């Protein structure tokens, strides 16, 4: 066991001492958060074979990591919400009794850092000192986690200083679960290999996060999903604010008026692309505040004010190209950590759909050689000379589908610096939100954009969000549509039905509910029966954002329908409709219509999802009673009225 360092803050000292005694690391390092320290850890990892240093002329300060094949995405099946009552975790979460879980996990943590260094990472979720910001201490035995946390959050001495003697924080413990025996050589990606040995556990009542066995992304960078969404959503419910899986962007009209928009899309559905989009509409400017998480607090004026609690982008690499998201690629030019992408012979990186020709050969995400495809210079295969068809049939990708870049937000050429620093009109209050968007990948039925008739109707829309499952999660159902309410399905820190109720309460408790943001549902992913996309997406999405701003200003009308307020096709601007991908006006007319048959089916499955939440909500481990239906009546009423109107 190492000696526990001294901390002025008694809660920090106790947290570190507790885990030092349990995990028995060889050494403890308190992360200072300096550039020199960050570089030294990266270089140590290069020496230990855990990082590959990329060509520093091409990508200064950039490194590549390859994870173990069993540890490539979030493990939803091993993610737990351990509230005292099962019913408070709700029907969408895995639950275990908190006392039992702590007992079980403490056993796993016993001696788990032997032969390793324990790092203590003080971190801030949000700009240090901003009233919306929260703080955390993550203990970890993974240097990969340290350097990723340095990018994704604000870490180090400044946080310790801010906490002072009594400042509060969310205590987090993480271990890769791979102790080293004396003299045992470490592997490139230590982790618990068996899925059943991994635990991503939130204790919402104790406000603690315990993670074991995985070193990847949201399983291990505990500030992100575990804190900023699962724990924060519970804090937000208790304290009257909102923690959401949303990007935040600033849009400036040709007249110079600024709008702030948040958007909740499920994982790997283009939040980063929308957050950094280059508007195709002339005169419109878009700037980025965040690409994944928003914390929104009600202001005294009734508006919702948002900050991005993160400090970087943990973006999905495949598909990110100069066409789809040039600003994301620019964000990756320096100080970035790449995980599970291809290494090129000149020490650079490559991935599928990067829009860059593949090198003749490279090293794939598993560390094996890969070769340019015989008939497609933009693909790579596991053997020389393979055709595109052969590669597809082999199910091979050279960069893992959930390979990532961890890039500092400061690299983003279109970062809204004030908004990112949580400042609006010189005050550290976050930015006032004008519109909230929900969306997902929906090949049919769901129109391009649909405006909620009221806040309650908007909550209904969010509760009914759904999408095709993507590679951001380990699942055998990739491609199937699943309901993902508010894009929060894997991230609720409590009962989904209570979360709906909390959204409804935001209107009731607002100082002026007329100032709440307008709510929209968007869908960039409609397809023809032949599988052709009906909307070009990317920069053309600015056309939809303009319509939304026009609605906010009362400049355009709408078509009032049973499902919401739809645009007239003629009100979606087709200015500058030129280039490689253009809006097809014939398709546009189609995707702003109500597909009545599709909607009757949709509404049926929304009702089924509510029934499922209610049925499962009746399991209360403590009272053994069956509890009343939990999905709010107001949402059931909207469901009934939409159904009745559709049937008219
Ligand atoms: C993410 C996710 O990594 O949602 O942001 O999975
Ligand atoms: Mn996300």
XYZ file of C-alpha atoms and ligand atoms in Angstrom:
655
model
C 0.000 0.000 0.000
C 1.203 3.511 -0.753
C 1.089 6.453 1.632
C -2.106 8.485 1.227
C -1.193 12.037 0.187
C -2.422 14.941 2.306
C -5.464 16.948 1.187
C -6.915 20.053 2.806
C -10.424 18.839 1.943
C -11.378 16.123 4.447
C -13.851 14.421 2.089
C -11.169 14.132 -0.613
C -8.668 12.775 1.923
C -11.144 10.172 3.195
C -12.103 9.061 -0.327
C -8.482 8.559 -1.389
C -7.522 6.858 1.867
C -10.468 4.443 1.672
C -9.495 3.268 -1.802
C -5.790 3.203 -1.103
C -6.527 0.683 1.663
C -8.810 -1.418 -0.534
C -6.966 -1.304 -3.864
C -3.398 -1.311 -2.444
C -1.628 0.435 -5.341
C 2.178 0.670 -5.454
C 2.076 4.437 -5.788
C -0.357 7.383 -5.719
C -0.150 10.371 -8.046
C -2.438 13.387 -7.663
C -3.027 14.825 -11.128
C -1.960 18.453 -11.408
C -3.456 19.025 -14.842
C -0.406 20.687 -16.435
C 0.635 20.272 -20.066
C 4.033 18.915 -18.979
C 2.435 16.253 -16.784
C 0.025 15.264 -19.590
C 2.919 14.865 -22.018
C 4.993 12.876 -19.519
C 2.124 10.393 -18.961
C 1.615 10.008 -22.728
C 5.358 9.398 -23.217
C 5.400 6.854 -20.378
C 2.545 5.049 -22.118
C 4.517 5.049 -25.388
C 7.440 3.463 -23.533
C 5.138 0.854 -21.986
C 3.610 -0.019 -25.362
C 0.174 1.398 -24.437
C 0.303 4.344 -26.821
C 1.744 4.754 -30.290
C 3.170 8.182 -30.869
C 1.839 9.547 -34.138
C 3.924 11.542 -36.607
C 4.452 14.730 -34.588
C 4.912 16.853 -37.700
C 1.528 15.787 -39.003
C -0.230 15.522 -35.628
C 1.598 17.256 -32.796
C 0.733 15.932 -29.350
C -1.331 13.064 -30.838
C -1.272 9.403 -29.839
C -3.011 6.179 -30.839
C -4.331 3.503 -28.445
C -5.712 0.072 -29.304
C -8.147 -1.403 -26.852
C -8.664 -5.059 -26.030
C -11.215 -6.711 -28.334
C -13.580 -7.246 -25.402
C -13.516 -3.574 -24.439
C -14.702 -1.428 -27.330
C -17.884 0.374 -26.244
C -20.215 1.141 -23.373
C -21.508 -2.012 -21.663
C -25.170 -1.251 -21.024
C -25.798 -4.795 -19.805
C -23.312 -4.225 -16.979
C -24.452 -0.686 -16.086
C -26.378 -0.418 -12.818
C -28.419 2.195 -11.016
C -28.289 1.161 -7.368
C -30.987 3.164 -5.626
C -32.418 1.796 -2.371
C -35.714 0.963 -4.056
C -35.729 -0.899 -7.343
C -38.675 1.160 -8.491
C -36.575 4.326 -8.282
C -34.090 2.923 -10.818
C -37.081 2.236 -13.009
C -37.870 -0.187 -15.783
C -35.097 0.841 -18.181
C -32.162 0.365 -15.797
C -30.394 -2.628 -14.316
C -30.766 -2.480 -10.570
C -29.120 -4.051 -7.570
C -29.414 -3.277 -3.878
C -26.734 -0.654 -3.100
C -25.460 -2.388 0.036
C -25.142 -5.726 -1.747
C -23.543 -4.109 -4.777
C -20.979 -2.267 -2.674
C -20.113 -5.500 -0.851
C -19.719 -7.349 -4.128
C -17.674 -4.630 -5.780
C -15.428 -4.045 -2.766
C -14.415 -7.686 -3.101
C -13.510 -7.089 -6.741
C -11.545 -3.933 -5.868
C -9.546 -5.714 -3.154
C -5.904 -5.509 -4.210
C -6.940 -4.603 -7.770
C -4.267 -1.899 -8.148
C -1.344 -4.061 -7.010
C 1.659 -3.318 -9.213
C -0.051 -0.183 -10.533
C -0.150 3.543 -9.868
C -3.327 5.020 -8.417
C -4.086 8.387 -10.015
C -6.310 10.883 -8.250
C -7.981 13.149 -10.808
C -9.668 16.285 -9.486
C -12.023 17.410 -12.268
C -14.677 19.994 -13.019
C -17.763 19.438 -15.136
C -18.090 22.930 -16.564
C -15.993 26.084 -16.334
C -14.430 26.262 -12.860
C -16.389 28.716 -10.720
C -19.489 28.854 -12.958
C -22.598 28.459 -10.766
C -23.849 25.548 -12.920
C -20.520 23.640 -12.708
C -20.094 20.523 -10.540
C -16.911 18.834 -9.365
C -15.593 15.293 -9.087
C -12.643 13.267 -7.880
C -11.932 10.200 -9.999
C -9.533 7.640 -8.637
C -8.206 5.371 -11.398
C -5.364 2.981 -12.151
C -5.490 3.781 -15.873
C -3.114 6.394 -17.293
C -5.263 6.255 -20.470
C -8.165 7.510 -18.370
C -6.008 10.290 -16.899
C -4.988 11.740 -20.255
C -8.491 11.371 -21.706
C -9.981 13.065 -18.627
C -7.424 15.864 -19.082
C -8.980 16.498 -22.496
C -12.628 15.810 -21.711
C -12.816 17.748 -18.426
C -10.972 20.539 -16.645
C -8.582 18.716 -14.310
C -5.957 19.340 -11.668
C -4.792 21.844 -9.074
C -7.332 24.515 -10.020
C -10.115 22.125 -8.991
C -8.430 21.224 -5.681
C -8.035 24.934 -5.028
C -11.664 25.619 -5.875
C -12.879 22.820 -3.573
C -10.904 24.283 -0.694
C -11.459 22.659 2.691
C -15.159 21.995 2.447
C -16.187 22.100 -1.221
C -18.363 19.163 -2.274
C -17.775 16.814 -5.207
C -18.951 13.513 -6.668
C -16.600 10.732 -5.554
C -15.677 8.309 -8.358
C -13.598 5.139 -8.280
C -12.380 3.309 -11.364
C -10.123 0.332 -11.889
C -9.326 -1.630 -15.022
C -9.461 -4.684 -12.765
C -6.103 -6.157 -13.759
C -3.599 -6.190 -10.870
C 0.017 -7.015 -11.695
C 2.037 -9.631 -9.865
C 5.594 -8.756 -8.932
C 7.647 -8.567 -12.134
C 4.605 -9.252 -14.360
C 4.748 -7.297 -17.606
C 1.706 -5.148 -18.324
C -0.375 -5.558 -21.477
C -1.231 -2.774 -23.932
C -4.857 -2.548 -22.751
C -5.435 -4.015 -19.297
C -9.066 -4.759 -18.429
C -11.255 -7.513 -17.016
C -11.759 -9.728 -20.054
C -15.064 -11.325 -19.086
C -18.096 -9.119 -19.536
C -19.569 -10.387 -16.250
C -16.565 -8.985 -14.383
C -17.270 -5.440 -15.570
C -19.439 -3.079 -13.516
C -20.442 0.489 -14.287
C -22.346 1.418 -11.153
C -24.106 4.574 -10.094
C -25.353 5.110 -6.538
C -27.741 8.034 -7.051
C -28.636 8.429 -3.370
C -25.036 8.267 -2.123
C -24.024 10.273 -5.214
C -21.089 7.978 -5.965
C -19.779 6.256 -9.079
C -17.976 2.921 -8.945
C -16.590 1.445 -12.163
C -14.628 -1.770 -12.555
C -13.159 -3.846 -15.362
C -13.413 -1.609 -18.444
C -11.029 1.087 -19.657
C -13.155 2.339 -22.568
C -14.980 5.627 -23.075
C -18.092 6.213 -21.016
C -17.339 3.118 -18.894
C -14.135 4.661 -17.575
C -14.136 8.429 -18.215
C -16.522 8.830 -15.328
C -17.203 12.549 -15.804
C -19.110 11.825 -19.000
C -22.085 9.466 -18.939
C -21.850 8.293 -15.315
C -21.605 11.762 -13.753
C -22.822 14.337 -16.279
C -25.885 12.263 -17.217
C -26.758 9.483 -14.753
C -25.823 11.109 -11.439
C -26.487 14.653 -12.694
C -29.986 13.735 -13.920
C -30.816 12.696 -10.335
C -29.240 15.858 -8.879
C -31.162 17.863 -11.455
C -34.464 16.247 -10.518
C -33.856 16.895 -6.822
C -32.753 20.486 -7.435
C -35.044 21.586 -10.291
C -32.754 21.655 -13.322
C -31.999 19.333 -16.269
C -29.029 17.139 -17.275
C -29.488 16.101 -20.889
C -27.818 14.122 -23.695
C -27.763 17.205 -25.910
C -25.417 19.232 -28.078
C -25.485 23.019 -27.749
C -24.947 25.352 -30.699
C -25.117 29.055 -31.408
C -26.682 30.148 -34.662
C -26.382 33.683 -36.010
C -28.802 34.852 -38.708
C -27.758 37.067 -41.632
C -29.321 39.959 -39.660
C -26.949 39.218 -36.760
C -29.515 37.753 -34.353
C -28.150 34.934 -32.163
C -30.105 31.797 -31.304
C -29.028 28.992 -28.981
C -30.244 25.508 -29.785
C -29.836 22.180 -27.981
C -30.445 18.816 -29.629
C -30.843 15.352 -28.138
C -30.033 12.504 -30.517
C -29.111 8.954 -29.479
C -25.438 7.909 -29.495
C -23.717 8.017 -32.896
C -26.652 9.777 -34.629
C -24.769 12.902 -35.693
C -24.749 15.202 -32.651
C -21.105 16.095 -33.301
C -21.899 16.745 -36.975
C -24.782 19.095 -36.175
C -22.841 20.792 -33.380
C -20.084 21.827 -35.837
C -22.000 22.019 -39.097
C -21.090 24.420 -41.893
C -24.444 25.955 -42.881
C -25.197 25.692 -46.552
C -27.548 28.656 -46.311
C -25.667 31.850 -47.170
C -25.223 34.359 -44.367
C -25.927 31.941 -41.503
C -23.142 31.243 -39.017
C -22.997 28.277 -36.679
C -20.743 27.966 -33.636
C -20.226 25.059 -31.263
C -20.702 25.064 -27.513
C -20.929 21.304 -26.912
C -21.488 18.082 -28.848
C -22.875 15.625 -26.292
C -24.142 16.917 -22.953
C -26.038 19.999 -21.782
C -26.931 21.086 -18.267
C -29.880 23.475 -18.276
C -30.970 25.641 -15.371
C -34.083 27.796 -15.173
C -33.318 31.508 -14.976
C -35.292 34.101 -13.060
C -36.709 35.284 -16.387
C -38.225 31.859 -17.109
C -35.695 30.950 -19.809
C -33.501 27.855 -19.593
C -29.762 28.602 -19.462
C -27.282 25.925 -20.570
C -23.643 25.010 -20.204
C -21.596 22.242 -21.756
C -20.070 20.454 -18.758
C -17.354 18.895 -20.933
C -14.055 20.217 -22.213
C -13.486 18.078 -25.309
C -15.106 15.863 -27.913
C -15.149 12.074 -27.656
C -16.322 11.647 -31.230
C -17.022 8.562 -33.329
C -14.266 8.446 -35.965
C -15.687 6.402 -38.896
C -17.780 8.627 -41.116
C -16.071 11.827 -39.942
C -14.728 13.425 -43.123
C -14.038 16.782 -44.734
C -17.495 16.419 -46.297
C -19.464 15.365 -43.212
C -17.662 17.370 -40.532
C -14.540 19.349 -41.473
C -14.540 21.122 -38.107
C -14.289 17.800 -36.257
C -11.317 16.808 -38.424
C -9.686 20.175 -37.726
C -10.294 19.581 -34.012
C -8.186 16.391 -34.277
C -5.043 17.952 -35.699
C -3.241 18.350 -32.367
C -3.344 17.150 -28.785
C -5.765 14.347 -29.696
C -5.940 10.721 -28.582
C -7.216 8.266 -31.172
C -8.529 4.876 -30.114
C -9.021 1.855 -32.395
C -8.387 3.596 -35.733
C -5.917 2.554 -38.459
C -2.221 3.488 -38.249
C -0.727 4.508 -41.615
C 2.918 3.924 -42.608
C 3.728 7.635 -42.185
C 2.515 7.605 -38.584
C -0.871 9.139 -39.295
C -4.372 7.764 -38.783
C -7.140 6.623 -41.108
C -10.668 5.270 -40.851
C -13.528 4.196 -43.077
C -15.477 7.042 -44.702
C -12.828 9.580 -43.801
C -13.030 10.800 -47.398
C -9.285 10.202 -47.725
C -7.824 7.441 -49.889
C -6.566 4.519 -47.824
C -2.817 3.972 -47.612
C -1.447 0.955 -49.543
C -1.115 -0.785 -46.227
C -1.550 0.025 -42.581
C -2.221 -1.510 -39.196
C -5.850 -2.102 -38.265
C -7.511 -1.549 -34.881
C -6.557 -5.033 -33.739
C -2.880 -4.431 -34.580
C -2.969 -6.606 -37.706
C -1.806 -5.519 -41.170
C -4.475 -4.195 -43.533
C -4.349 -3.358 -47.217
C -6.063 -1.042 -49.650
C -9.025 -2.648 -51.375
C -8.557 -3.747 -55.009
C -11.560 -1.884 -56.429
C -12.202 0.910 -53.912
C -9.346 3.176 -52.802
C -11.446 4.279 -49.810
C -11.637 0.818 -48.186
C -9.130 -1.515 -46.560
C -9.162 -5.288 -46.224
C -7.346 -7.845 -44.070
C -5.490 -9.349 -47.082
C -3.849 -7.702 -50.093
C -5.988 -7.373 -53.231
C -9.414 -8.060 -51.700
C -12.437 -6.595 -53.455
C -15.026 -4.389 -51.788
C -17.534 -7.251 -51.961
C -15.127 -9.691 -50.319
C -14.334 -7.219 -47.533
C -18.025 -6.603 -46.921
C -18.803 -10.316 -46.911
C -15.999 -10.868 -44.399
C -17.676 -8.207 -42.201
C -14.281 -6.530 -41.930
C -13.550 -2.954 -40.925
C -10.017 -1.655 -40.433
C -11.057 0.979 -37.874
C -13.528 -0.279 -35.258
C -17.047 1.068 -35.870
C -16.936 2.732 -32.445
C -13.346 3.975 -32.787
C -12.995 7.438 -31.331
C -11.038 10.662 -31.228
C -10.638 12.512 -27.948
C -10.031 16.097 -29.045
C -9.744 19.317 -27.017
C -12.734 21.600 -27.626
C -10.320 24.520 -27.910
C -9.108 23.022 -31.229
C -12.533 23.479 -32.807
C -12.332 26.299 -35.366
C -15.958 27.291 -34.763
C -16.018 27.120 -30.975
C -18.254 29.784 -29.420
C -15.669 30.738 -26.800
C -18.002 32.747 -24.579
C -20.748 30.131 -24.678
C -18.199 27.375 -24.059
C -16.977 29.294 -21.017
C -20.572 29.482 -19.806
C -20.696 33.240 -20.345
C -23.650 35.192 -21.790
C -23.611 38.972 -22.099
C -20.638 39.075 -19.749
C -22.328 36.992 -17.031
C -21.378 33.394 -16.066
C -24.924 32.065 -16.377
C -24.793 29.769 -19.419
C -26.575 30.585 -22.678
C -30.357 31.067 -22.964
C -31.898 28.298 -25.045
C -34.363 29.185 -27.822
C -35.145 25.726 -29.175
C -34.789 22.113 -28.089
C -34.588 19.451 -30.796
C -35.146 15.721 -30.447
C -34.214 13.261 -33.174
C -32.935 9.869 -34.204
C -32.273 7.658 -37.183
C -35.760 6.883 -38.482
C -35.916 5.589 -42.067
C -39.711 5.969 -42.289
C -42.776 7.812 -40.908
C -41.115 10.600 -38.888
C -41.140 13.932 -40.788
C -38.128 16.158 -41.444
C -39.179 18.590 -38.730
C -42.218 18.776 -36.477
C -42.949 21.557 -34.003
C -44.563 20.680 -30.682
C -47.946 22.285 -30.052
C -47.050 22.974 -26.408
C -44.378 22.161 -23.815
C -46.342 19.052 -22.760
C -46.639 17.939 -26.378
C -42.874 18.499 -26.708
C -42.269 16.286 -23.672
C -44.496 13.675 -25.337
C -42.388 13.927 -28.516
C -39.180 13.470 -26.533
C -40.633 10.548 -24.596
C -41.391 8.839 -27.905
C -37.952 9.363 -29.481
C -36.400 6.301 -31.027
C -33.608 5.307 -33.328
C -31.804 2.479 -35.043
C -29.259 1.024 -32.573
C -25.669 2.020 -33.468
C -22.211 0.647 -32.688
C -21.796 3.015 -29.709
C -23.016 0.174 -27.554
C -22.220 -3.545 -27.500
C -25.420 -5.095 -28.839
C -26.597 -7.857 -31.164
C -29.467 -5.634 -32.296
C -27.538 -2.991 -34.265
C -29.819 -1.500 -36.946
C -33.124 -2.292 -35.188
C -35.276 0.638 -34.043
C -35.537 0.985 -30.275
C -37.348 3.624 -28.207
C -34.787 5.953 -26.712
C -36.756 8.595 -24.769
C -35.022 11.985 -24.917
C -31.965 9.996 -26.221
C -31.422 9.177 -22.539
C -32.304 5.469 -22.461
C -28.810 4.332 -21.343
C -28.323 7.387 -19.153
C -31.338 7.838 -16.859
C -30.194 8.038 -13.244
C -33.708 7.179 -12.056
C -37.120 5.959 -13.146
C -37.883 6.966 -16.761
C -41.510 7.800 -15.907
C -40.401 10.133 -13.097
C -38.009 11.707 -15.560
C -40.969 12.475 -17.873
C -42.744 13.981 -14.873
C -39.685 16.109 -14.111
C -39.753 17.508 -17.662
C -43.429 18.376 -17.192
C -42.623 20.038 -13.855
C -40.123 22.348 -15.564
C -43.074 24.146 -17.128
C -45.083 24.291 -13.906
C -42.170 25.679 -11.901
C -40.875 28.096 -14.553
C -40.873 31.780 -13.576
C -42.443 32.463 -16.998
C -43.381 29.359 -18.971
C -43.960 31.415 -22.137
C -40.168 31.914 -22.232
C -39.343 28.192 -22.295
C -37.682 26.993 -25.504
C -39.889 25.743 -28.338
C -39.568 21.993 -28.909
C -39.046 20.253 -32.278
C -38.593 16.713 -33.512
C -36.228 16.365 -36.494
C -35.296 13.426 -38.699
C -32.468 13.677 -41.228
C -32.586 9.955 -42.015
C -35.760 9.279 -44.062
C -35.203 6.732 -46.817
C -37.111 5.656 -49.928
C -38.246 2.010 -50.053
C -35.112 1.442 -52.158
C -32.930 2.696 -49.303
C -32.014 6.059 -50.818
C -31.742 8.986 -48.345
C -34.516 11.567 -48.965
C -32.692 14.451 -47.275
C -29.001 15.290 -47.762
C -28.380 16.149 -44.098
C -25.172 17.829 -42.851
C -24.922 21.483 -44.067
C -28.422 21.275 -45.551
C -29.775 20.877 -42.020
C -29.251 24.650 -41.743
C -32.430 24.929 -43.848
C -34.366 23.280 -41.027
C -32.658 25.425 -38.380
C -33.644 28.533 -40.348
C -37.288 27.401 -40.429
C -37.120 26.907 -36.670
C -35.724 30.440 -36.194
C -38.423 31.785 -38.525
C -41.056 30.066 -36.383
C -39.557 31.521 -33.212
C -39.758 34.974 -34.809
C -43.311 34.327 -36.047
C -42.078 34.948 -39.609
C -43.620 31.820 -41.141
C -46.788 29.826 -40.676
C -47.119 26.056 -40.450
C -49.474 23.227 -41.269
C -51.327 22.231 -38.106
C -51.655 18.435 -38.066
C -52.592 15.792 -35.475
C -48.894 15.022 -34.876
C -47.708 18.644 -34.580
C -46.938 21.746 -36.627
C -45.238 20.853 -39.892
C -43.554 23.234 -42.340
C -45.023 24.079 -45.700
C -42.428 22.708 -48.143
C -42.154 26.186 -49.668
C -41.021 27.617 -46.314
C -37.899 25.444 -46.222
C -35.389 27.662 -48.002
C -33.727 26.090 -51.027
C -31.276 28.928 -51.493
C -27.834 27.718 -52.628
C -29.186 24.242 -53.371
C -26.078 23.271 -55.311
C -23.086 20.973 -54.876
C -22.565 17.244 -54.496
C -25.675 16.547 -52.421
C -28.747 18.669 -52.983
C -32.281 18.751 -51.661
C -34.648 16.964 -54.009
C -37.830 19.139 -53.920
C -39.966 16.088 -54.715
C -38.641 14.240 -51.658
C -38.948 17.398 -49.553
C -42.698 17.499 -50.212
C -42.922 13.865 -49.061
C -41.009 14.277 -45.830
C -43.041 17.185 -44.518
C -46.325 15.248 -44.821
C -48.110 13.128 -42.221
C -47.829 9.449 -43.131
C -51.146 8.508 -41.540
C -50.774 4.716 -41.684
C -47.199 4.935 -40.410
C -48.280 7.223 -37.579
C -51.121 4.988 -36.457
C -48.532 2.220 -36.091
C -46.076 4.623 -34.442
C -48.628 5.775 -31.917
C -49.458 2.150 -31.097
C -45.826 1.373 -30.314
C -45.450 4.567 -28.260
C -48.418 3.378 -26.184
C -46.782 -0.043 -25.853
C -43.589 1.564 -24.568
C -45.629 3.457 -21.929
C -47.424 0.218 -20.989
C -44.077 -1.503 -20.603
C -42.747 1.277 -18.350
C -45.921 1.077 -16.263
C -45.938 -2.716 -16.023
C -42.331 -2.903 -14.946
C -42.753 0.090 -12.655
C -45.084 -1.970 -10.496
C -42.164 -3.972 -9.103
C -41.300 -2.428 -5.754
C -38.778 -4.525 -3.850
C -39.333 -2.715 -0.567
C -43.065 -2.444 -0.143
C -43.717 -5.556 -2.287
C -46.774 -3.671 -3.412
C -47.911 -2.911 -6.896
C -47.582 0.799 -7.422
C -49.854 3.001 -9.425
C -49.148 3.630 -13.102
C -46.127 5.852 -13.238
C -46.149 7.342 -16.764
C -47.658 10.829 -16.321
C -51.334 11.168 -17.129
C -50.626 14.287 -19.195
C -48.565 12.187 -21.651
C -51.252 9.485 -21.849
C -53.744 12.258 -22.647
C -51.590 13.560 -25.502
C -51.263 10.003 -26.802
C -55.045 9.627 -26.731
C -55.711 12.987 -28.406
C -53.153 12.398 -31.197
C -54.675 8.959 -31.794
C -58.219 10.378 -31.903
C -57.208 13.160 -34.303
C -55.357 10.739 -36.574
C -58.419 8.510 -36.730
C -60.777 11.360 -37.637
C -21.102 8.809 -26.457
C -22.296 7.942 -26.451
O -19.977 8.292 -26.416
O -23.405 8.482 -26.402
O -21.273 10.033 -26.474
O -22.156 6.709 -26.478
Mn -23.326 10.606 -26.194
